[in-house]
Coordinates of C-alpha atoms and ligand atoms in Angstrom, one line a residue:
Chain A
M28 CA 14.8 8.9 -36.6
D29 CA 16.2 12.3 -36.4
F30 CA 17.7 12.7 -32.9
K31 CA 16.1 16.1 -32.7
N32 CA 12.8 14.3 -32.1
F33 CA 14.1 13.6 -28.6
S34 CA 16.7 16.2 -27.9
L35 CA 15.0 19.2 -29.5
N36 CA 18.4 20.6 -30.1
I37 CA 20.9 18.6 -32.1
S38 CA 20.1 16.3 -35.0
Q39 CA 23.1 14.0 -35.2
T40 CA 24.9 11.8 -32.7
K41 CA 26.5 8.4 -32.8
V42 CA 23.7 7.2 -30.5
N43 CA 20.8 8.0 -32.8
R44 CA 19.6 4.4 -32.3
F45 CA 18.5 5.5 -28.8
V46 CA 15.5 7.4 -30.3
D47 CA 14.6 4.6 -32.7
E48 CA 14.4 2.1 -29.8
L49 CA 12.6 4.6 -27.6
S50 CA 9.9 5.1 -30.3
A51 CA 9.7 1.3 -30.4
G52 CA 9.1 1.2 -26.7
K53 CA 12.5 0.2 -25.4
F54 CA 15.0 1.9 -23.0
M55 CA 18.5 1.3 -24.2
A56 CA 21.8 1.9 -22.4
T57 CA 25.3 1.3 -23.8
V58 CA 27.9 -1.0 -22.2
C59 CA 31.6 -0.8 -22.7
K60 CA 32.8 -4.1 -24.0
K61 CA 36.2 -3.7 -22.4
C62 CA 35.5 -2.5 -18.9
G63 CA 31.8 -3.3 -18.6
K64 CA 30.7 0.2 -17.5
N65 CA 27.1 1.0 -18.2
Y66 CA 26.0 4.3 -19.6
Y67 CA 22.6 5.9 -19.4
P68 CA 22.2 8.3 -21.2
P69 CA 23.8 5.9 -23.7
L70 CA 27.2 7.2 -24.8
A71 CA 29.1 6.1 -27.9
D72 CA 32.5 6.3 -26.2
C73 CA 33.8 5.0 -22.8
S74 CA 35.7 7.7 -20.9
N75 CA 36.7 5.1 -18.4
C76 CA 39.0 3.4 -20.8
M77 CA 39.1 5.8 -23.7
Q78 CA 37.8 3.5 -26.3
S79 CA 34.6 3.2 -28.4
D80 CA 33.8 -0.5 -28.6
M81 CA 30.3 -0.4 -27.0
E82 CA 27.2 -2.6 -27.2
W83 CA 23.6 -1.8 -26.7
K84 CA 21.6 -3.2 -23.8
Q85 CA 18.0 -2.9 -22.9
I86 CA 17.3 -1.7 -19.3
S87 CA 14.3 -2.0 -17.1
G88 CA 12.6 1.3 -16.3
E89 CA 11.7 0.4 -12.8
G90 CA 13.3 2.2 -10.0
T91 CA 13.2 4.8 -7.1
L92 CA 12.6 8.5 -7.4
V93 CA 15.6 10.4 -6.2
T94 CA 14.3 13.9 -6.7
F95 CA 11.7 15.9 -8.6
T96 CA 10.4 19.4 -9.3
K97 CA 7.8 21.2 -11.3
I98 CA 9.0 24.1 -13.4
H99 CA 6.5 26.9 -13.6
V100 CA 8.7 29.4 -15.5
P101 CA 9.6 27.4 -18.6
P102 CA 12.3 28.2 -21.2
E103 CA 11.1 29.7 -24.4
H104 CA 11.1 26.4 -26.2
F105 CA 8.6 25.0 -23.7
A106 CA 6.3 28.0 -23.3
V107 CA 2.8 26.6 -23.3
R108 CA 1.8 28.6 -26.3
Q109 CA 4.3 26.5 -28.3
P110 CA 3.5 23.0 -29.5
L111 CA 6.8 21.7 -28.2
M112 CA 5.8 21.5 -24.6
P113 CA 5.1 17.9 -24.0
F114 CA 1.6 17.4 -22.9
S115 CA 0.7 21.0 -23.7
S116 CA -2.1 19.6 -25.9
I117 CA -3.1 17.3 -23.0
Q118 CA -2.9 19.5 -20.0
F119 CA -2.3 23.2 -19.8
E120 CA -0.4 22.9 -16.6
P121 CA 3.3 22.6 -16.4
C122 CA 4.2 19.0 -15.9
P123 CA 6.5 17.9 -13.1
I124 CA 9.8 16.1 -13.9
G125 CA 11.8 13.6 -11.9
L126 CA 15.0 11.7 -11.7
L127 CA 14.6 7.9 -11.3
E128 CA 17.4 5.6 -10.1
V129 CA 17.2 2.2 -11.9
E130 CA 19.4 -0.9 -12.1
G131 CA 23.1 -0.3 -11.6
G132 CA 22.6 3.2 -10.2
L133 CA 21.7 4.6 -13.7
K134 CA 19.4 7.6 -13.5
I135 CA 16.6 8.3 -16.0
M136 CA 15.0 11.8 -16.3
G137 CA 11.4 11.9 -17.2
W138 CA 8.1 13.8 -17.1
I139 CA 5.6 12.9 -14.4
P140 CA 2.3 13.6 -16.3
K141 CA -0.6 14.8 -14.1
G142 CA 1.7 14.5 -11.1
D143 CA 0.8 16.5 -8.1
V144 CA 3.9 17.9 -6.4
K145 CA 2.3 17.6 -3.0
K146 CA 1.9 13.9 -3.5
I147 CA 5.2 13.1 -5.2
K148 CA 7.7 11.8 -2.7
V149 CA 11.4 11.2 -2.9
G150 CA 11.9 7.4 -2.5
M151 CA 8.7 6.5 -4.4
K152 CA 8.8 3.4 -6.6
M153 CA 8.2 4.4 -10.2
K154 CA 8.5 3.1 -13.7
A155 CA 10.0 5.0 -16.6
S156 CA 8.4 4.4 -20.0
P157 CA 9.0 5.8 -23.5
F158 CA 6.2 8.0 -24.7
T159 CA 5.4 9.2 -28.2
L160 CA 3.7 12.6 -28.4
P161 CA 0.9 13.4 -30.9
D162 CA 3.4 15.2 -33.1
G163 CA 5.6 12.1 -33.3
K164 CA 8.3 13.3 -31.0
V165 CA 9.5 10.9 -28.4
T166 CA 10.1 11.5 -24.7
I167 CA 10.1 9.7 -21.4
I168 CA 7.5 9.6 -18.6
L169 CA 7.6 8.4 -15.0
E170 CA 4.6 6.7 -13.4
P171 CA 4.0 5.3 -9.9
I172 CA 4.0 1.5 -9.7
Chain B
M9 CA 54.6 30.3 -7.4
R10 CA 54.8 34.1 -7.0
K11 CA 52.5 35.8 -4.4
V12 CA 49.5 37.7 -5.8
A13 CA 47.5 40.5 -4.3
V14 CA 44.4 42.5 -5.2
V15 CA 45.4 46.1 -5.5
G16 CA 42.4 47.7 -7.2
I17 CA 38.6 47.1 -7.2
G18 CA 35.8 48.6 -9.3
H19 CA 32.1 47.7 -9.1
G20 CA 29.5 49.0 -11.6
K21 CA 25.9 49.5 -10.6
F22 CA 24.1 46.1 -10.9
G23 CA 20.5 46.2 -12.2
V24 CA 18.4 46.2 -15.3
R25 CA 20.8 48.5 -17.2
S26 CA 18.8 49.4 -20.2
D27 CA 20.9 52.6 -20.4
A28 CA 24.2 50.8 -21.3
S29 CA 25.7 48.2 -23.5
L30 CA 28.0 45.4 -22.6
R31 CA 31.1 47.3 -23.3
E32 CA 29.9 50.4 -21.6
L33 CA 29.1 48.5 -18.5
A34 CA 32.6 47.0 -18.5
F35 CA 34.1 50.5 -18.9
E36 CA 32.4 51.7 -15.7
A37 CA 33.9 49.0 -13.6
V38 CA 37.4 49.3 -15.3
K39 CA 37.4 53.0 -14.7
A40 CA 36.5 52.7 -11.0
C41 CA 39.1 49.9 -10.6
L42 CA 41.9 52.0 -12.1
D43 CA 40.9 54.9 -9.9
D44 CA 40.9 52.7 -6.8
A45 CA 44.3 51.3 -7.7
G46 CA 45.6 54.8 -8.6
I47 CA 47.4 53.6 -11.7
P48 CA 46.8 54.4 -15.5
L49 CA 45.8 51.5 -17.8
K50 CA 49.2 51.6 -19.4
E51 CA 50.7 50.1 -16.2
V52 CA 48.5 47.0 -16.7
D53 CA 50.3 44.2 -18.6
S54 CA 47.5 41.9 -19.5
M55 CA 43.8 41.4 -19.2
V56 CA 41.3 38.6 -18.6
T57 CA 37.6 39.0 -19.4
G58 CA 34.9 36.8 -18.0
I59 CA 31.7 36.7 -20.1
A60 CA 29.6 33.6 -19.8
G61 CA 27.4 33.8 -22.8
D62 CA 27.8 34.7 -26.4
E63 CA 24.0 34.2 -26.5
F64 CA 23.5 37.2 -24.2
A65 CA 26.1 39.3 -26.1
L66 CA 24.4 38.3 -29.4
G67 CA 27.7 37.5 -31.1
L68 CA 31.0 35.8 -31.0
Q69 CA 34.0 37.1 -29.2
P70 CA 32.2 39.6 -26.9
S71 CA 35.4 40.1 -24.9
A72 CA 36.9 41.8 -27.9
Q73 CA 34.2 44.5 -27.6
V74 CA 35.3 45.2 -24.0
H75 CA 39.1 45.0 -24.8
D76 CA 38.6 47.4 -27.7
Y77 CA 36.4 49.8 -25.8
I78 CA 38.8 50.3 -23.0
G79 CA 41.6 50.7 -25.6
F80 CA 43.9 48.0 -24.4
H81 CA 45.6 47.3 -27.7
P82 CA 48.1 45.9 -28.4
K83 CA 48.3 44.1 -25.1
P84 CA 46.8 40.6 -24.6
N85 CA 43.3 39.7 -23.5
F86 CA 42.0 36.2 -22.6
R87 CA 38.3 35.4 -22.5
V88 CA 37.2 32.7 -20.2
E89 CA 33.8 31.1 -19.5
G90 CA 32.4 28.7 -17.0
A91 CA 28.7 29.6 -16.7
C92 CA 28.0 31.2 -13.3
A93 CA 31.6 30.6 -12.1
T94 CA 33.0 32.6 -15.1
G95 CA 34.1 35.6 -12.9
S96 CA 36.1 33.4 -10.5
I97 CA 37.7 31.5 -13.3
A98 CA 38.7 34.8 -14.8
L99 CA 40.3 35.7 -11.5
R100 CA 42.1 32.4 -11.4
T101 CA 43.4 33.0 -14.9
G102 CA 44.7 36.3 -13.8
I103 CA 46.4 34.8 -10.8
M104 CA 48.0 32.2 -13.1
N105 CA 49.4 35.0 -15.3
V106 CA 50.9 36.9 -12.3
A107 CA 52.1 33.8 -10.4
S108 CA 53.8 32.5 -13.5
G109 CA 55.7 35.7 -14.1
L110 CA 54.0 36.1 -17.5
A111 CA 52.7 39.4 -16.3
D112 CA 53.1 41.6 -13.2
V113 CA 49.9 43.5 -13.2
V114 CA 46.6 42.0 -14.6
L115 CA 43.2 43.5 -15.0
V116 CA 40.3 41.0 -14.5
V117 CA 36.9 42.1 -15.8
G118 CA 33.7 40.2 -15.4
V119 CA 30.6 41.5 -17.3
E120 CA 27.2 40.3 -18.5
K121 CA 24.3 42.0 -20.2
M122 CA 21.5 39.5 -19.5
T123 CA 18.5 41.6 -20.1
E124 CA 19.3 42.1 -23.8
V125 CA 17.1 39.0 -24.2
P126 CA 13.6 38.4 -22.6
T127 CA 13.3 36.2 -19.5
S128 CA 12.1 33.2 -21.4
I129 CA 15.1 33.2 -23.7
A130 CA 17.5 33.9 -20.8
T131 CA 15.9 30.9 -19.0
E132 CA 16.5 28.8 -22.1
I133 CA 20.1 29.9 -22.5
M134 CA 20.8 29.1 -18.8
G135 CA 18.8 25.9 -18.9
K136 CA 21.1 24.6 -21.6
A137 CA 24.1 25.1 -19.2
G138 CA 23.0 21.8 -17.8
D139 CA 23.2 19.0 -20.4
S140 CA 21.6 20.6 -23.4
I141 CA 21.1 17.2 -25.1
W142 CA 20.0 14.9 -22.2
E143 CA 18.4 17.2 -19.6
Y144 CA 17.1 20.2 -21.5
P145 CA 14.5 18.0 -23.4
F146 CA 12.7 17.8 -20.1
G147 CA 12.3 21.6 -19.9
T148 CA 15.0 22.1 -17.4
T149 CA 15.9 25.6 -16.2
F150 CA 18.3 26.8 -13.7
P151 CA 15.7 27.2 -11.0
G152 CA 14.6 23.7 -12.0
Y153 CA 18.1 22.1 -11.4
Y154 CA 18.4 23.7 -8.0
A155 CA 14.8 22.7 -7.2
L156 CA 15.9 19.1 -7.9
I157 CA 18.7 19.7 -5.4
A158 CA 16.3 21.4 -2.9
N159 CA 13.8 18.6 -2.9
A160 CA 16.6 16.0 -2.4
H161 CA 18.0 18.1 0.5
M162 CA 14.6 18.6 2.1
A163 CA 13.8 14.9 1.9
E164 CA 17.2 13.8 3.3
Y165 CA 17.7 16.4 6.0
G166 CA 14.4 18.0 6.7
T167 CA 15.4 21.4 5.4
T168 CA 12.3 23.6 5.2
E169 CA 10.9 26.2 2.9
E170 CA 11.0 28.7 5.8
Q171 CA 14.8 28.1 6.1
L172 CA 15.2 28.8 2.4
A173 CA 13.2 32.0 2.8
M174 CA 15.4 33.0 5.8
V175 CA 18.4 33.1 3.4
S176 CA 16.5 35.4 1.2
V177 CA 15.5 37.7 4.0
K178 CA 19.1 38.0 5.1
N179 CA 20.5 38.6 1.7
H180 CA 17.8 41.2 0.9
Y181 CA 18.5 42.9 4.2
Y182 CA 22.2 43.3 3.2
G183 CA 21.4 44.1 -0.4
S184 CA 19.3 47.1 0.9
L185 CA 22.5 48.5 2.4
N186 CA 24.6 48.0 -0.8
P187 CA 24.4 50.9 -3.2
Y188 CA 25.6 48.7 -6.1
A189 CA 22.9 46.1 -5.6
H190 CA 20.2 45.4 -8.2
M191 CA 17.4 45.2 -5.6
Q192 CA 17.9 47.5 -2.6
K193 CA 14.8 46.3 -0.8
K194 CA 14.2 44.6 2.5
I195 CA 11.7 41.8 2.5
T196 CA 9.7 39.8 5.2
L197 CA 9.7 36.1 5.6
E198 CA 6.0 36.1 4.7
K199 CA 6.7 38.0 1.5
A200 CA 9.3 35.4 0.5
L201 CA 7.1 32.5 1.4
T202 CA 4.0 33.7 -0.4
S203 CA 5.8 34.7 -3.7
F204 CA 4.9 32.6 -6.7
T205 CA 6.5 29.3 -7.4
V206 CA 9.2 29.4 -10.1
A207 CA 10.3 25.7 -9.8
Y208 CA 8.8 23.8 -6.9
P209 CA 9.7 24.3 -4.0
L210 CA 11.7 27.4 -5.1
K211 CA 9.7 30.7 -5.2
L212 CA 10.5 34.1 -6.7
Y213 CA 12.3 35.1 -3.6
D214 CA 14.4 32.0 -3.6
C215 CA 15.9 33.0 -7.0
S216 CA 18.7 35.3 -7.9
L217 CA 18.0 38.1 -10.3
I218 CA 18.6 38.4 -14.0
T219 CA 21.0 41.3 -13.9
D220 CA 23.2 43.5 -16.1
G221 CA 26.5 44.6 -14.6
A222 CA 30.3 44.6 -14.5
A223 CA 33.0 44.3 -11.9
A224 CA 36.8 44.6 -12.2
V225 CA 39.8 43.9 -10.1
I226 CA 43.5 44.6 -10.6
I227 CA 45.9 42.0 -9.2
A228 CA 49.6 42.3 -9.0
S229 CA 52.9 40.5 -8.1
E230 CA 54.3 41.1 -4.6
E231 CA 56.8 43.6 -5.8
R232 CA 54.3 45.7 -7.8
A233 CA 51.6 45.3 -5.2
K234 CA 53.7 46.9 -2.5
V235 CA 54.3 49.9 -4.7
I236 CA 50.7 50.3 -6.0
S237 CA 48.7 49.7 -2.8
K238 CA 48.8 50.7 0.8
K239 CA 46.3 47.9 1.6
P240 CA 47.0 44.9 -0.7
V241 CA 44.8 41.9 -0.1
W242 CA 46.7 38.7 -0.7
I243 CA 45.1 35.8 -2.5
V244 CA 46.4 33.0 -0.4
G245 CA 44.3 30.1 -1.6
A246 CA 42.9 29.1 -4.9
G247 CA 40.9 25.9 -5.7
L248 CA 39.1 24.9 -8.8
A249 CA 37.4 21.6 -9.2
T250 CA 34.8 20.0 -11.5
D251 CA 32.1 17.3 -11.5
T252 CA 29.9 15.7 -14.0
L253 CA 27.8 17.7 -16.4
R254 CA 24.5 15.9 -15.6
L255 CA 23.0 16.0 -12.2
G256 CA 22.0 12.3 -12.7
D257 CA 25.6 11.2 -12.9
R258 CA 26.5 12.8 -9.6
K259 CA 27.5 10.8 -6.5
S260 CA 25.4 13.3 -4.4
L261 CA 22.4 15.5 -5.1
T262 CA 22.5 17.1 -1.7
S263 CA 26.1 18.4 -1.9
I264 CA 28.1 20.0 -4.6
L265 CA 31.2 17.7 -4.5
A266 CA 33.2 20.0 -6.8
A267 CA 32.8 22.7 -4.1
R268 CA 34.1 20.4 -1.4
E269 CA 37.1 19.6 -3.6
A270 CA 37.8 23.2 -4.5
A271 CA 37.5 24.3 -0.9
K272 CA 39.9 21.5 0.2
T273 CA 42.5 22.7 -2.2
A274 CA 42.1 26.4 -1.3
Y275 CA 42.1 25.7 2.5
K276 CA 45.2 23.6 2.2
M277 CA 47.0 26.2 0.0
A278 CA 46.1 28.9 2.5
G279 CA 47.0 26.8 5.5
V280 CA 43.6 27.6 7.1
G281 CA 40.4 25.8 7.9
P282 CA 36.7 26.7 7.8
S283 CA 36.8 28.1 11.4
D284 CA 39.5 30.6 10.4
I285 CA 37.2 32.3 7.9
D286 CA 35.9 35.7 9.1
V287 CA 33.7 36.6 6.2
A288 CA 32.5 34.8 3.1
T289 CA 30.6 35.3 -0.2
V290 CA 29.0 32.1 -1.5
H291 CA 27.1 31.3 -4.6
D292 CA 23.5 31.9 -3.6
C293 CA 22.0 31.6 -7.1
F294 CA 19.1 30.0 -5.3
T295 CA 18.6 30.0 -1.5
I296 CA 19.2 26.3 -1.3
A297 CA 22.6 26.8 -2.9
E298 CA 23.6 29.0 0.0
I299 CA 22.5 26.3 2.5
V300 CA 24.4 23.7 0.6
A301 CA 27.5 26.0 0.4
Y302 CA 27.5 26.4 4.2
E303 CA 27.8 22.6 4.4
D304 CA 30.3 22.1 1.5
L305 CA 32.6 24.8 2.9
G306 CA 32.6 23.3 6.4
F307 CA 30.8 26.2 8.1
C308 CA 28.5 23.6 9.5
E309 CA 27.9 19.8 9.4
K310 CA 26.3 18.1 6.4
G311 CA 22.5 18.6 6.7
E312 CA 22.8 21.5 9.2
G313 CA 22.8 24.4 6.8
G314 CA 19.1 25.2 7.4
K315 CA 19.7 25.4 11.1
L316 CA 22.7 27.7 10.6
I317 CA 20.6 30.3 8.9
A318 CA 17.7 29.8 11.3
A319 CA 20.1 30.6 14.2
K320 CA 21.2 33.8 12.2
E321 CA 24.8 32.6 12.4
T322 CA 25.5 33.9 9.0
Y323 CA 24.6 37.5 9.8
V324 CA 27.2 40.1 10.7
G325 CA 28.0 39.3 14.3
G326 CA 27.2 35.7 13.8
R327 CA 29.7 32.8 13.7
I328 CA 30.4 33.2 10.0
P329 CA 28.9 36.2 8.1
V330 CA 27.9 35.2 4.6
N331 CA 26.9 37.3 1.6
V332 CA 26.6 40.5 3.6
D333 CA 26.8 42.4 0.2
G334 CA 23.3 41.0 -0.6
G335 CA 24.6 38.0 -2.5
L336 CA 23.4 36.9 -5.9
K337 CA 19.9 37.0 -4.5
S338 CA 19.6 40.8 -4.0
K339 CA 22.9 42.3 -5.3
G340 CA 22.1 40.5 -8.6
H341 CA 23.8 37.9 -10.7
P342 CA 25.2 39.2 -14.0
I343 CA 26.8 35.8 -14.6
G344 CA 30.3 36.8 -15.8
A345 CA 30.6 39.5 -13.2
T346 CA 29.5 37.6 -10.2
G347 CA 32.8 36.0 -9.2
V348 CA 34.7 39.2 -9.6
S349 CA 32.1 41.0 -7.6
M350 CA 32.6 38.5 -4.8
A351 CA 36.4 39.2 -4.8
I352 CA 35.6 42.9 -4.5
E353 CA 33.3 42.4 -1.5
I354 CA 35.9 40.3 0.3
T355 CA 38.6 42.9 -0.5
K356 CA 36.4 45.7 0.8
Q357 CA 35.7 43.7 4.0
L358 CA 39.3 43.0 4.6
R359 CA 40.3 46.6 3.9
G360 CA 37.6 47.7 6.4
E361 CA 35.7 49.7 3.7
A362 CA 32.3 47.9 3.8
G363 CA 30.5 50.7 5.7
E364 CA 27.3 49.6 7.3
R365 CA 27.8 46.1 6.3
Q366 CA 31.3 45.8 7.8
V367 CA 32.2 42.7 9.6
K368 CA 34.3 43.4 12.7
N369 CA 38.0 43.4 11.9
P370 CA 38.2 40.4 9.5
E371 CA 41.5 39.0 8.6
I372 CA 40.6 36.1 6.3
G373 CA 37.8 36.0 3.7
L374 CA 36.5 33.4 1.3
A375 CA 34.7 33.5 -2.1
H376 CA 32.8 30.5 -3.4
N377 CA 31.5 30.6 -7.0
V378 CA 29.6 27.7 -8.6
G379 CA 29.2 27.2 -12.4
G380 CA 26.6 25.1 -14.1
T381 CA 24.7 22.9 -11.7
G382 CA 27.9 22.3 -9.8
Q383 CA 29.9 21.2 -12.8
V384 CA 32.7 23.7 -11.9
V385 CA 33.5 25.5 -8.7
A386 CA 36.1 28.0 -7.8
V387 CA 37.0 28.9 -4.2
H388 CA 39.5 31.7 -3.3
I389 CA 40.8 32.7 0.1
F390 CA 42.0 36.2 0.7
R391 CA 44.0 37.6 3.6
R392 CA 45.0 41.1 4.7
E393 CA 48.5 41.9 5.9
Ligands
COA406 C1 12.5 34.2 -11.2 C2 12.6 34.9 -12.6 C3 12.1 33.9 -13.7 C4 11.6 36.1 -12.6 O1 11.8 36.8 -13.8 P1 10.6 37.5 -14.5 O2 9.4 36.7 -14.4 O3 11.1 38.0 -15.8 O4 10.4 38.7 -13.6 P2 10.1 40.2 -14.1 O5 11.4 40.8 -14.6 O6 8.9 40.3 -15.0 O7 9.8 40.9 -12.8 C5 8.5 40.9 -12.1 C6 8.7 41.5 -10.7 O8 9.5 40.6 -9.9 C7 10.7 41.2 -9.5 N1 11.7 40.1 -9.6 C8 12.2 39.5 -10.7 N2 13.1 38.6 -10.4 C9 13.1 38.5 -9.1 C10 13.9 37.8 -8.2 N3 14.7 36.8 -8.6 N4 13.7 38.0 -6.8 C11 12.9 38.9 -6.4 N5 12.1 39.7 -7.2 C12 12.3 39.5 -8.6 C13 11.0 42.3 -10.5 O9 11.7 43.3 -9.9 C14 9.6 42.8 -10.8 O10 9.1 43.6 -9.7 P3 8.2 44.8 -9.9 O11 6.9 44.3 -10.6 O12 8.0 45.4 -8.6 O13 8.9 45.7 -10.9 C15 14.0 35.3 -12.9 O14 14.4 36.3 -11.9 C16 15.0 34.2 -12.9 O15 15.0 33.4 -13.8 N6 15.9 34.1 -11.9 C17 16.9 33.1 -11.9 C18 18.1 33.5 -12.7 C19 19.1 32.4 -12.9 O16 18.7 31.2 -13.2 N7 20.4 32.6 -12.9 C20 21.4 31.6 -13.1 C21 21.6 31.0 -11.8 S1 23.1 30.0 -11.6
ZN407 ZN1 35.3 1.2 -20.7

């Protein structure tokens, strides 16, 4: 799958597999075979030991919310009148986003659909899941557990 | 390393400058700077230009426009960039030129023409100064990144929206006294608190402005500084440090660790500590950023930044006056110009030329300039003779 379906920006990277797995419902990190360092977002190269022998590893999306916000003044790309705004076809409200800390201290960014900022709390237990939008693009959502 | 001093300062009018282009804005600041230094351009050996975005300039190599327009050929020009810290990185590059002996007199120009593009595009360009591949797909914007920091800080230390608004009230108050400021308008706490939300919990009055403007300084070696200026202001500390591109990879979301690192280097080099600083300009791109800066620079303990502003300790007359030029909040934040503008304010304060905003007899000043979401931070310490 074209990486742009996730990144909106660039088409090509060595970790294109990330979007294929995401669209198949899996969260993948990469692990350096030499030093064992885990990378999410998955990276093709290990800056810890300057080598590129990495393997893929599925990670659980369960974790703790470390912070969040709701962006009311969006970038051009996400202006509601444009179809690229995730959930724009579902809800005409900007959608909050959050940063979830999962296993090994890795942090996953995701949308919190229909989240009410007055009810979202740092420290909440949440689960990150892959999400396919009606237009075929893939993204990530965070939901309370 | 050779000693380096600021010997000339020139500030253009910040604002929505629909009357001028990038190069014309730069010219205003350069002209004012040469007048202040009292030297012709031909006495300058080299030039550094800070422009953050080709996207705002709508083309590659925007610094060549500036270099050409002031007629600096055939002498060298270096363009540097580091998002919102661009201006201070330009200053540091200038310092490196002088300190190394490659040049004796260097012109440092910072300029940005941000309103050439609409707000939504500017928001997109800046949003991509986070990680454009891994963060931007979640609609992140600059107010958004700092809102993530704000919510983390509020959850951990109980910092309040009122305390954030107090930073805005202070900076608007001083901006109202600064003729070069974008928004010369005092505001009330209520006005700040009831303004619309840009990125929860940050509201309109928590955000810096989208501004056009330029600022320039001339720096020189000790030998030349003593000839050029009666009141040279010495740059006695310079720190530059970096952190991860993505917020999610940081060790802390409530502190900008690169700022702590840069400050440590600058304090050590200057042989001073936080309590020696008489006046400071800090990177208040959002009100939360000023509160975090108080903590990172050691003006208060970790988590006490909200209390420091609530006690009005960062006003003139307080323990450590901060952003008494209006800060990015009210003076405006033309990205590439901001760091240079900070150096100008500190120079003015140390020369005793800040007028109504003058801090009483300061000897040591500090400028703190953050790029990206904290990916790069420059701290400079200045001292008068
Ligand atoms: C908050 C923000 C989105 C508002 O921009 P905008 O919606 O285009 O605002 P407009 O230019 O339409 O201005 C609407 C009004 O609000 C005022 N205004 C705009 N930005 C303002 C701000 N940051 N603070 C206070 N007032 C502001 C304008 O002067 C105008 O007032 P008027 O109606 O009395 O003339 C914009 O200022 C912003 O993005 N700021 C952050 C910039 C940034 O991220 N910089 C990089 C940081 S590192
Ligand atoms: Zn490794």
